[in-house]
């Protein structure tokens, strides 16, 4: 029995010495989950296309026109015609295509950068309406029709934004915020017409009509931008992108644009 135990001990000792003499190969070290974080740092450029909706508020768009047309008149002083809610909110879909360019800095998994994004398309919309009322003012009964129309067509829009993302494997989800910039054609028109019937005999009827149209092409508009997206590294520096962007424009017509877009880019 003692001889058997001694033989087994010698075999175990021999195998242990042989394992100690094995070379230190890298494949024998580390875990199966060790991976390489893709490098996002550097300049990049790409193209994109998308679709979205424009939400516009045309309320009060022609108020300044009508106030000037009816200044110091009885129907404006009493009826406040310029303040009538002849137009309201409208939504319209549009499509566009463009590109983007930017630069990323990377610290381990954290990626920060700045980017300029551009889209050319057909965003914006139009509205029109008519309101008819009658009231007494200036010794007459006034029958007034107020007709207005307005359009806001955005041909070029974009944003300059700061980005913050987190590299997760081949994916780079990110959020961004910045300023929105655009170029738009603005049009508005108003007509106030009707009749004034004198209350006192002989009840004279006096028709009236005043109108004005204003327009401006290639007007510069601006506001702010925000959104979310994800870049996916494909091979080398080639990556694809999915993104949602919200643009808010302040100016003659309160407008916000939501777009979803896909793109393809290359990091140098």
PDB file of C-alpha atoms in Angstrom:
ATOM      1  CA  UNK A   1       0.000   0.000   0.000  1.00  0.00           C
ATOM      2  CA  UNK A   2       2.761   2.418   0.873  1.00  0.00           C
ATOM      3  CA  UNK A   3       4.475   1.640  -2.433  1.00  0.00           C
ATOM      4  CA  UNK A   4       1.263   2.537  -4.359  1.00  0.00           C
ATOM      5  CA  UNK A   5       0.818   5.893  -2.594  1.00  0.00           C
ATOM      6  CA  UNK A   6       4.479   6.778  -3.159  1.00  0.00           C
ATOM      7  CA  UNK A   7       4.164   6.003  -6.893  1.00  0.00           C
ATOM      8  CA  UNK A   8       1.084   8.244  -7.259  1.00  0.00           C
ATOM      9  CA  UNK A   9       2.865  11.129  -5.497  1.00  0.00           C
ATOM     10  CA  UNK A  10       5.835  10.864  -7.858  1.00  0.00           C
ATOM     11  CA  UNK A  11       3.511  10.987 -10.928  1.00  0.00           C
ATOM     12  CA  UNK A  12       1.707  14.139  -9.659  1.00  0.00           C
ATOM     13  CA  UNK A  13       5.034  15.862  -8.912  1.00  0.00           C
ATOM     14  CA  UNK A  14       6.311  15.077 -12.403  1.00  0.00           C
ATOM     15  CA  UNK A  15       3.205  16.549 -14.075  1.00  0.00           C
ATOM     16  CA  UNK A  16       3.448  19.705 -11.928  1.00  0.00           C
ATOM     17  CA  UNK A  17       7.052  20.269 -12.956  1.00  0.00           C
ATOM     18  CA  UNK A  18       6.135  19.810 -16.636  1.00  0.00           C
ATOM     19  CA  UNK A  19       3.310  22.429 -16.383  1.00  0.00           C
ATOM     20  CA  UNK A  20       5.692  24.903 -14.755  1.00  0.00           C
ATOM     21  CA  UNK A  21       7.987  24.590 -17.774  1.00  0.00           C
ATOM     22  CA  UNK A  22       5.214  25.580 -20.302  1.00  0.00           C
ATOM     23  CA  UNK A  23       5.833  28.914 -22.138  1.00  0.00           C
ATOM     24  CA  UNK A  24       3.846  32.037 -21.048  1.00  0.00           C
ATOM     25  CA  UNK A  25       1.623  32.344 -24.141  1.00  0.00           C
ATOM     26  CA  UNK A  26      -0.821  35.299 -24.340  1.00  0.00           C
ATOM     27  CA  UNK A  27      -3.635  32.976 -25.380  1.00  0.00           C
ATOM     28  CA  UNK A  28      -3.333  31.238 -22.036  1.00  0.00           C
ATOM     29  CA  UNK A  29      -3.938  34.508 -20.157  1.00  0.00           C
ATOM     30  CA  UNK A  30      -6.965  36.833 -19.837  1.00  0.00           C
ATOM     31  CA  UNK A  31     -10.699  36.226 -20.091  1.00  0.00           C
ATOM     32  CA  UNK A  32     -12.957  35.429 -23.001  1.00  0.00           C
ATOM     33  CA  UNK A  33     -14.720  38.840 -22.637  1.00  0.00           C
ATOM     34  CA  UNK A  34     -11.630  40.986 -23.220  1.00  0.00           C
ATOM     35  CA  UNK A  35     -12.340  43.298 -26.229  1.00  0.00           C
ATOM     36  CA  UNK A  36     -11.035  46.329 -28.056  1.00  0.00           C
ATOM     37  CA  UNK A  37     -12.925  49.642 -27.894  1.00  0.00           C
ATOM     38  CA  UNK A  38     -13.313  51.131 -31.406  1.00  0.00           C
ATOM     39  CA  UNK A  39     -11.449  54.365 -31.927  1.00  0.00           C
ATOM     40  CA  UNK A  40     -13.893  57.247 -32.527  1.00  0.00           C
ATOM     41  CA  UNK A  41     -11.378  60.060 -32.093  1.00  0.00           C
ATOM     42  CA  UNK A  42     -10.635  62.229 -35.110  1.00  0.00           C
ATOM     43  CA  UNK A  43     -12.303  64.096 -37.943  1.00  0.00           C
ATOM     44  CA  UNK A  44     -15.238  62.562 -39.785  1.00  0.00           C
ATOM     45  CA  UNK A  45     -17.591  63.422 -42.641  1.00  0.00           C
ATOM     46  CA  UNK A  46     -20.760  61.861 -44.024  1.00  0.00           C
ATOM     47  CA  UNK A  47     -24.037  62.119 -45.909  1.00  0.00           C
ATOM     48  CA  UNK A  48     -27.593  61.789 -44.620  1.00  0.00           C
ATOM     49  CA  UNK A  49     -31.257  61.782 -45.669  1.00  0.00           C
ATOM     50  CA  UNK A  50     -34.405  62.000 -43.602  1.00  0.00           C
ATOM     51  CA  UNK A  51     -38.062  62.811 -43.188  1.00  0.00           C
ATOM     52  CA  UNK A  52     -40.004  64.761 -40.603  1.00  0.00           C
ATOM     53  CA  UNK A  53     -42.787  67.147 -39.695  1.00  0.00           C
ATOM     54  CA  UNK A  54     -42.959  70.938 -39.422  1.00  0.00           C
ATOM     55  CA  UNK A  55     -45.215  72.400 -36.729  1.00  0.00           C
ATOM     56  CA  UNK A  56     -46.039  76.079 -37.249  1.00  0.00           C
ATOM     57  CA  UNK A  57     -48.165  78.614 -35.400  1.00  0.00           C
ATOM     58  CA  UNK A  58     -49.523  81.251 -37.798  1.00  0.00           C
ATOM     59  CA  UNK A  59     -51.623  83.000 -35.139  1.00  0.00           C
ATOM     60  CA  UNK A  60     -51.001  86.745 -35.208  1.00  0.00           C
ATOM     61  CA  UNK A  61     -48.805  86.554 -38.312  1.00  0.00           C
ATOM     62  CA  UNK A  62     -50.676  89.354 -40.132  1.00  0.00           C
ATOM     63  CA  UNK A  63     -51.597  91.375 -37.039  1.00  0.00           C
ATOM     64  CA  UNK A  64     -48.985  94.057 -37.730  1.00  0.00           C
ATOM     65  CA  UNK A  65     -50.167  94.482 -41.330  1.00  0.00           C
ATOM     66  CA  UNK A  66     -53.815  94.968 -40.368  1.00  0.00           C
ATOM     67  CA  UNK A  67     -52.970  97.287 -37.470  1.00  0.00           C
ATOM     68  CA  UNK A  68     -51.171  99.595 -39.916  1.00  0.00           C
ATOM     69  CA  UNK A  69     -53.958  99.411 -42.510  1.00  0.00           C
ATOM     70  CA  UNK A  70     -56.635 100.348 -39.974  1.00  0.00           C
ATOM     71  CA  UNK A  71     -54.687 102.778 -37.789  1.00  0.00           C
ATOM     72  CA  UNK A  72     -56.902 105.524 -36.291  1.00  0.00           C
ATOM     73  CA  UNK A  73     -60.100 103.980 -37.696  1.00  0.00           C
ATOM     74  CA  UNK A  74     -63.280 103.321 -35.742  1.00  0.00           C
ATOM     75  CA  UNK A  75     -63.438  99.650 -36.727  1.00  0.00           C
ATOM     76  CA  UNK A  76     -59.940  99.022 -35.336  1.00  0.00           C
ATOM     77  CA  UNK A  77     -60.382 101.138 -32.203  1.00  0.00           C
ATOM     78  CA  UNK A  78     -63.664  99.406 -31.338  1.00  0.00           C
ATOM     79  CA  UNK A  79     -63.595  96.045 -33.116  1.00  0.00           C
ATOM     80  CA  UNK A  80     -59.860  95.299 -32.691  1.00  0.00           C
ATOM     81  CA  UNK A  81     -59.903  93.651 -36.110  1.00  0.00           C
ATOM     82  CA  UNK A  82     -56.130  93.110 -36.181  1.00  0.00           C
ATOM     83  CA  UNK A  83     -56.409  90.790 -33.158  1.00  0.00           C
ATOM     84  CA  UNK A  84     -58.990  88.430 -34.658  1.00  0.00           C
ATOM     85  CA  UNK A  85     -57.754  84.786 -34.671  1.00  0.00           C
ATOM     86  CA  UNK A  86     -57.974  84.321 -38.411  1.00  0.00           C
ATOM     87  CA  UNK A  87     -55.179  81.698 -38.615  1.00  0.00           C
ATOM     88  CA  UNK A  88     -53.821  79.026 -36.270  1.00  0.00           C
ATOM     89  CA  UNK A  89     -51.505  76.018 -35.994  1.00  0.00           C
ATOM     90  CA  UNK A  90     -50.556  73.789 -38.906  1.00  0.00           C
ATOM     91  CA  UNK A  91     -48.425  70.661 -39.381  1.00  0.00           C
ATOM     92  CA  UNK A  92     -46.897  69.415 -42.604  1.00  0.00           C
ATOM     93  CA  UNK A  93     -44.480  66.634 -43.528  1.00  0.00           C
ATOM     94  CA  UNK A  94     -41.296  67.096 -45.525  1.00  0.00           C
ATOM     95  CA  UNK A  95     -38.151  65.336 -46.726  1.00  0.00           C
ATOM     96  CA  UNK A  96     -34.543  66.345 -47.175  1.00  0.00           C
ATOM     97  CA  UNK A  97     -30.939  65.276 -47.698  1.00  0.00           C
ATOM     98  CA  UNK A  98     -27.575  66.702 -46.755  1.00  0.00           C
ATOM     99  CA  UNK A  99     -24.386  65.985 -44.889  1.00  0.00           C
ATOM    100  CA  UNK A 100     -22.424  66.372 -41.669  1.00  0.00           C
ATOM    101  CA  UNK A 101     -18.854  66.998 -40.558  1.00  0.00           C
ATOM    102  CA  UNK A 102     -17.310  66.931 -37.099  1.00  0.00           C
ATOM    103  CA  UNK A 103     -14.511  66.040 -34.719  1.00  0.00           C
ATOM    104  CA  UNK A 104     -14.476  63.632 -31.753  1.00  0.00           C
ATOM    105  CA  UNK A 105     -12.191  63.415 -28.730  1.00  0.00           C
ATOM    106  CA  UNK A 106     -12.175  60.119 -26.825  1.00  0.00           C
ATOM    107  CA  UNK A 107     -11.240  59.190 -23.242  1.00  0.00           C
ATOM    108  CA  UNK A 108     -11.669  55.428 -22.777  1.00  0.00           C
ATOM    109  CA  UNK A 109     -15.430  54.909 -23.341  1.00  0.00           C
ATOM    110  CA  UNK A 110     -16.394  58.607 -23.224  1.00  0.00           C
ATOM    111  CA  UNK A 111     -16.587  60.484 -26.531  1.00  0.00           C
ATOM    112  CA  UNK A 112     -17.089  64.262 -26.769  1.00  0.00           C
ATOM    113  CA  UNK A 113     -17.191  66.279 -29.955  1.00  0.00           C
ATOM    114  CA  UNK A 114     -18.560  69.101 -32.064  1.00  0.00           C
ATOM    115  CA  UNK A 115     -20.477  68.718 -35.310  1.00  0.00           C
ATOM    116  CA  UNK A 116     -22.130  70.736 -38.084  1.00  0.00           C
ATOM    117  CA  UNK A 117     -25.187  69.178 -39.741  1.00  0.00           C
ATOM    118  CA  UNK A 118     -26.986  70.355 -42.908  1.00  0.00           C
ATOM    119  CA  UNK A 119     -30.235  69.411 -44.684  1.00  0.00           C
ATOM    120  CA  UNK A 120     -31.746  70.731 -47.929  1.00  0.00           C
ATOM    121  CA  UNK A 121     -35.412  69.947 -48.478  1.00  0.00           C
ATOM    122  CA  UNK A 122     -39.010  71.072 -48.390  1.00  0.00           C
ATOM    123  CA  UNK A 123     -40.035  71.866 -44.834  1.00  0.00           C
ATOM    124  CA  UNK A 124     -42.530  74.420 -43.552  1.00  0.00           C
ATOM    125  CA  UNK A 125     -46.121  75.054 -44.617  1.00  0.00           C
ATOM    126  CA  UNK A 126     -48.938  77.560 -45.031  1.00  0.00           C
ATOM    127  CA  UNK A 127     -52.314  78.594 -43.632  1.00  0.00           C
ATOM    128  CA  UNK A 128     -55.209  80.883 -44.542  1.00  0.00           C
ATOM    129  CA  UNK A 129     -58.558  81.888 -43.114  1.00  0.00           C
ATOM    130  CA  UNK A 130     -61.458  84.342 -43.063  1.00  0.00           C
ATOM    131  CA  UNK A 131     -63.507  85.799 -40.213  1.00  0.00           C
ATOM    132  CA  UNK A 132     -66.678  87.902 -40.686  1.00  0.00           C
ATOM    133  CA  UNK A 133     -68.255  89.985 -37.921  1.00  0.00           C
ATOM    134  CA  UNK A 134     -70.462  93.043 -37.504  1.00  0.00           C
ATOM    135  CA  UNK A 135     -70.534  95.684 -34.773  1.00  0.00           C
ATOM    136  CA  UNK A 136     -71.428  99.326 -34.195  1.00  0.00           C
ATOM    137  CA  UNK A 137     -68.639 101.899 -34.230  1.00  0.00           C
ATOM    138  CA  UNK A 138     -68.351 105.576 -35.188  1.00  0.00           C
ATOM    139  CA  UNK A 139     -72.077 106.028 -35.761  1.00  0.00           C
ATOM    140  CA  UNK A 140     -72.261 103.133 -38.228  1.00  0.00           C
ATOM    141  CA  UNK A 141     -72.975  99.428 -38.241  1.00  0.00           C
ATOM    142  CA  UNK A 142     -69.868  97.807 -39.666  1.00  0.00           C
ATOM    143  CA  UNK A 143     -69.926  94.514 -41.565  1.00  0.00           C
ATOM    144  CA  UNK A 144     -66.284  93.430 -41.709  1.00  0.00           C
ATOM    145  CA  UNK A 145     -64.536  90.522 -43.499  1.00  0.00           C
ATOM    146  CA  UNK A 146     -60.927  89.797 -42.546  1.00  0.00           C
ATOM    147  CA  UNK A 147     -59.054  87.413 -44.876  1.00  0.00           C
ATOM    148  CA  UNK A 148     -55.425  86.419 -44.322  1.00  0.00           C
ATOM    149  CA  UNK A 149     -52.885  83.950 -45.662  1.00  0.00           C
ATOM    150  CA  UNK A 150     -49.274  83.152 -44.833  1.00  0.00           C
ATOM    151  CA  UNK A 151     -46.568  80.682 -45.799  1.00  0.00           C
ATOM    152  CA  UNK A 152     -43.199  79.712 -44.365  1.00  0.00           C
ATOM    153  CA  UNK A 153     -40.999  77.586 -46.630  1.00  0.00           C
ATOM    154  CA  UNK A 154     -37.662  76.355 -45.277  1.00  0.00           C
ATOM    155  CA  UNK A 155     -35.241  75.317 -48.014  1.00  0.00           C
ATOM    156  CA  UNK A 156     -32.002  74.965 -46.055  1.00  0.00           C
ATOM    157  CA  UNK A 157     -31.573  74.167 -42.383  1.00  0.00           C
ATOM    158  CA  UNK A 158     -28.948  72.801 -40.074  1.00  0.00           C
ATOM    159  CA  UNK A 159     -27.341  72.928 -36.668  1.00  0.00           C
ATOM    160  CA  UNK A 160     -24.017  73.401 -34.945  1.00  0.00           C
ATOM    161  CA  UNK A 161     -24.020  71.130 -31.925  1.00  0.00           C
ATOM    162  CA  UNK A 162     -21.920  69.705 -29.127  1.00  0.00           C
ATOM    163  CA  UNK A 163     -22.100  65.908 -28.780  1.00  0.00           C
ATOM    164  CA  UNK A 164     -21.572  63.577 -25.843  1.00  0.00           C
ATOM    165  CA  UNK A 165     -21.522  59.811 -26.308  1.00  0.00           C
ATOM    166  CA  UNK A 166     -20.501  56.519 -24.690  1.00  0.00           C
ATOM    167  CA  UNK A 167     -18.669  53.877 -26.720  1.00  0.00           C
ATOM    168  CA  UNK A 168     -20.272  50.479 -26.165  1.00  0.00           C
ATOM    169  CA  UNK A 169     -18.635  47.906 -28.378  1.00  0.00           C
ATOM    170  CA  UNK A 170     -19.159  48.981 -31.971  1.00  0.00           C
ATOM    171  CA  UNK A 171     -22.008  51.300 -30.924  1.00  0.00           C
ATOM    172  CA  UNK A 172     -21.774  54.973 -29.987  1.00  0.00           C
ATOM    173  CA  UNK A 173     -25.088  56.259 -28.581  1.00  0.00           C
ATOM    174  CA  UNK A 174     -25.019  60.033 -28.130  1.00  0.00           C
ATOM    175  CA  UNK A 175     -26.997  63.150 -27.253  1.00  0.00           C
ATOM    176  CA  UNK A 176     -26.445  66.650 -28.590  1.00  0.00           C
ATOM    177  CA  UNK A 177     -27.514  70.264 -28.235  1.00  0.00           C
ATOM    178  CA  UNK A 178     -26.687  73.505 -29.992  1.00  0.00           C
ATOM    179  CA  UNK A 179     -27.981  76.244 -32.265  1.00  0.00           C
ATOM    180  CA  UNK A 180     -30.231  75.851 -35.308  1.00  0.00           C
ATOM    181  CA  UNK A 181     -29.729  77.869 -38.488  1.00  0.00           C
ATOM    182  CA  UNK A 182     -31.824  78.114 -41.630  1.00  0.00           C
ATOM    183  CA  UNK A 183     -32.918  79.941 -44.754  1.00  0.00           C
ATOM    184  CA  UNK A 184     -36.626  80.473 -45.480  1.00  0.00           C
ATOM    185  CA  UNK A 185     -39.087  82.236 -47.773  1.00  0.00           C
ATOM    186  CA  UNK A 186     -41.724  84.141 -45.775  1.00  0.00           C
ATOM    187  CA  UNK A 187     -45.007  85.428 -47.236  1.00  0.00           C
ATOM    188  CA  UNK A 188     -48.071  87.032 -45.637  1.00  0.00           C
ATOM    189  CA  UNK A 189     -51.117  88.848 -46.977  1.00  0.00           C
ATOM    190  CA  UNK A 190     -54.197  90.454 -45.399  1.00  0.00           C
ATOM    191  CA  UNK A 191     -57.397  92.004 -46.750  1.00  0.00           C
ATOM    192  CA  UNK A 192     -60.056  93.805 -44.697  1.00  0.00           C
ATOM    193  CA  UNK A 193     -63.258  94.640 -46.563  1.00  0.00           C
ATOM    194  CA  UNK A 194     -66.933  95.237 -45.919  1.00  0.00           C
ATOM    195  CA  UNK A 195     -69.554  97.958 -45.632  1.00  0.00           C
ATOM    196  CA  UNK A 196     -70.391 100.695 -43.180  1.00  0.00           C
ATOM    197  CA  UNK A 197     -74.090 101.527 -42.790  1.00  0.00           C
ATOM    198  CA  UNK A 198     -74.791 104.814 -41.058  1.00  0.00           C
ATOM    199  CA  UNK A 199     -77.176 104.353 -38.167  1.00  0.00           C
ATOM    200  CA  UNK A 200     -78.831 107.750 -38.651  1.00  0.00           C
ATOM    201  CA  UNK A 201     -81.021 108.410 -41.694  1.00  0.00           C
ATOM    202  CA  UNK A 202     -80.568 108.315 -44.598  1.00  0.00           C
ATOM    203  CA  UNK A 203     -78.574 105.150 -43.633  1.00  0.00           C
ATOM    204  CA  UNK A 204     -75.835 105.718 -46.152  1.00  0.00           C
ATOM    205  CA  UNK A 205     -73.934 102.568 -47.181  1.00  0.00           C
ATOM    206  CA  UNK A 206     -70.188 102.989 -47.654  1.00  0.00           C
ATOM    207  CA  UNK A 207     -68.141 100.031 -48.969  1.00  0.00           C
ATOM    208  CA  UNK A 208     -64.454  99.735 -48.080  1.00  0.00           C
ATOM    209  CA  UNK A 209     -61.521  97.434 -48.810  1.00  0.00           C
ATOM    210  CA  UNK A 210     -57.850  97.634 -47.856  1.00  0.00           C
ATOM    211  CA  UNK A 211     -55.128  95.042 -48.375  1.00  0.00           C
ATOM    212  CA  UNK A 212     -51.391  94.536 -48.168  1.00  0.00           C
ATOM    213  CA  UNK A 213     -48.896  91.804 -49.021  1.00  0.00           C
ATOM    214  CA  UNK A 214     -45.386  91.328 -47.662  1.00  0.00           C
ATOM    215  CA  UNK A 215     -42.749  88.782 -48.564  1.00  0.00           C
ATOM    216  CA  UNK A 216     -39.084  88.039 -48.072  1.00  0.00           C
ATOM    217  CA  UNK A 217     -36.952  85.410 -49.789  1.00  0.00           C
ATOM    218  CA  UNK A 218     -33.915  83.702 -48.263  1.00  0.00           C
ATOM    219  CA  UNK A 219     -34.543  85.128 -44.812  1.00  0.00           C
ATOM    220  CA  UNK A 220     -32.006  84.009 -42.215  1.00  0.00           C
ATOM    221  CA  UNK A 221     -33.643  82.207 -39.279  1.00  0.00           C
ATOM    222  CA  UNK A 222     -32.151  80.767 -36.104  1.00  0.00           C
ATOM    223  CA  UNK A 223     -33.019  79.048 -32.834  1.00  0.00           C
ATOM    224  CA  UNK A 224     -31.830  75.998 -30.913  1.00  0.00           C
ATOM    225  CA  UNK A 225     -31.316  72.286 -31.597  1.00  0.00           C
ATOM    226  CA  UNK A 226     -31.361  69.054 -29.583  1.00  0.00           C
ATOM    227  CA  UNK A 227     -31.544  65.342 -30.266  1.00  0.00           C
ATOM    228  CA  UNK A 228     -30.376  61.751 -29.855  1.00  0.00           C
ATOM    229  CA  UNK A 229     -28.628  59.289 -32.116  1.00  0.00           C
ATOM    230  CA  UNK A 230     -26.363  56.283 -32.467  1.00  0.00           C
ATOM    231  CA  UNK A 231     -23.319  55.661 -34.665  1.00  0.00           C
ATOM    232  CA  UNK A 232     -22.336  52.082 -35.509  1.00  0.00           C
ATOM    233  CA  UNK A 233     -18.781  51.267 -36.587  1.00  0.00           C
ATOM    234  CA  UNK A 234     -18.837  48.931 -39.607  1.00  0.00           C
ATOM    235  CA  UNK A 235     -15.243  48.456 -40.779  1.00  0.00           C
ATOM    236  CA  UNK A 236     -12.121  50.574 -40.559  1.00  0.00           C
ATOM    237  CA  UNK A 237     -13.363  54.148 -40.232  1.00  0.00           C
ATOM    238  CA  UNK A 238     -16.714  53.506 -41.973  1.00  0.00           C
ATOM    239  CA  UNK A 239     -19.811  53.935 -39.805  1.00  0.00           C
ATOM    240  CA  UNK A 240     -23.562  54.267 -40.208  1.00  0.00           C
ATOM    241  CA  UNK A 241     -25.898  56.515 -38.250  1.00  0.00           C
ATOM    242  CA  UNK A 242     -29.492  56.802 -37.063  1.00  0.00           C
ATOM    243  CA  UNK A 243     -30.648  60.090 -35.517  1.00  0.00           C
ATOM    244  CA  UNK A 244     -33.602  62.145 -34.285  1.00  0.00           C
ATOM    245  CA  UNK A 245     -33.214  65.937 -34.341  1.00  0.00           C
ATOM    246  CA  UNK A 246     -35.454  68.703 -32.986  1.00  0.00           C
ATOM    247  CA  UNK A 247     -35.026  72.214 -34.401  1.00  0.00           C
ATOM    248  CA  UNK A 248     -36.785  75.268 -32.980  1.00  0.00           C
ATOM    249  CA  UNK A 249     -36.838  78.490 -35.001  1.00  0.00           C
ATOM    250  CA  UNK A 250     -37.813  81.871 -33.588  1.00  0.00           C
ATOM    251  CA  UNK A 251     -38.872  84.696 -35.856  1.00  0.00           C
ATOM    252  CA  UNK A 252     -41.876  85.825 -37.859  1.00  0.00           C
ATOM    253  CA  UNK A 253     -43.595  82.423 -37.535  1.00  0.00           C
ATOM    254  CA  UNK A 254     -43.072  80.145 -34.543  1.00  0.00           C
ATOM    255  CA  UNK A 255     -41.784  76.882 -36.076  1.00  0.00           C
ATOM    256  CA  UNK A 256     -40.401  73.577 -34.808  1.00  0.00           C
ATOM    257  CA  UNK A 257     -39.177  70.686 -36.959  1.00  0.00           C
ATOM    258  CA  UNK A 258     -38.753  67.048 -35.900  1.00  0.00           C
ATOM    259  CA  UNK A 259     -36.771  64.822 -38.252  1.00  0.00           C
ATOM    260  CA  UNK A 260     -35.496  61.253 -38.239  1.00  0.00           C
ATOM    261  CA  UNK A 261     -32.612  60.497 -40.554  1.00  0.00           C
ATOM    262  CA  UNK A 262     -30.118  57.839 -41.511  1.00  0.00           C
ATOM    263  CA  UNK A 263     -26.586  58.434 -42.680  1.00  0.00           C
ATOM    264  CA  UNK A 264     -23.247  56.953 -43.647  1.00  0.00           C
ATOM    265  CA  UNK A 265     -19.926  58.460 -42.605  1.00  0.00           C
ATOM    266  CA  UNK A 266     -16.183  57.923 -42.506  1.00  0.00           C
ATOM    267  CA  UNK A 267     -13.749  58.727 -39.680  1.00  0.00           C
ATOM    268  CA  UNK A 268     -10.257  59.713 -40.769  1.00  0.00           C
TER     269      UNK A 268
END
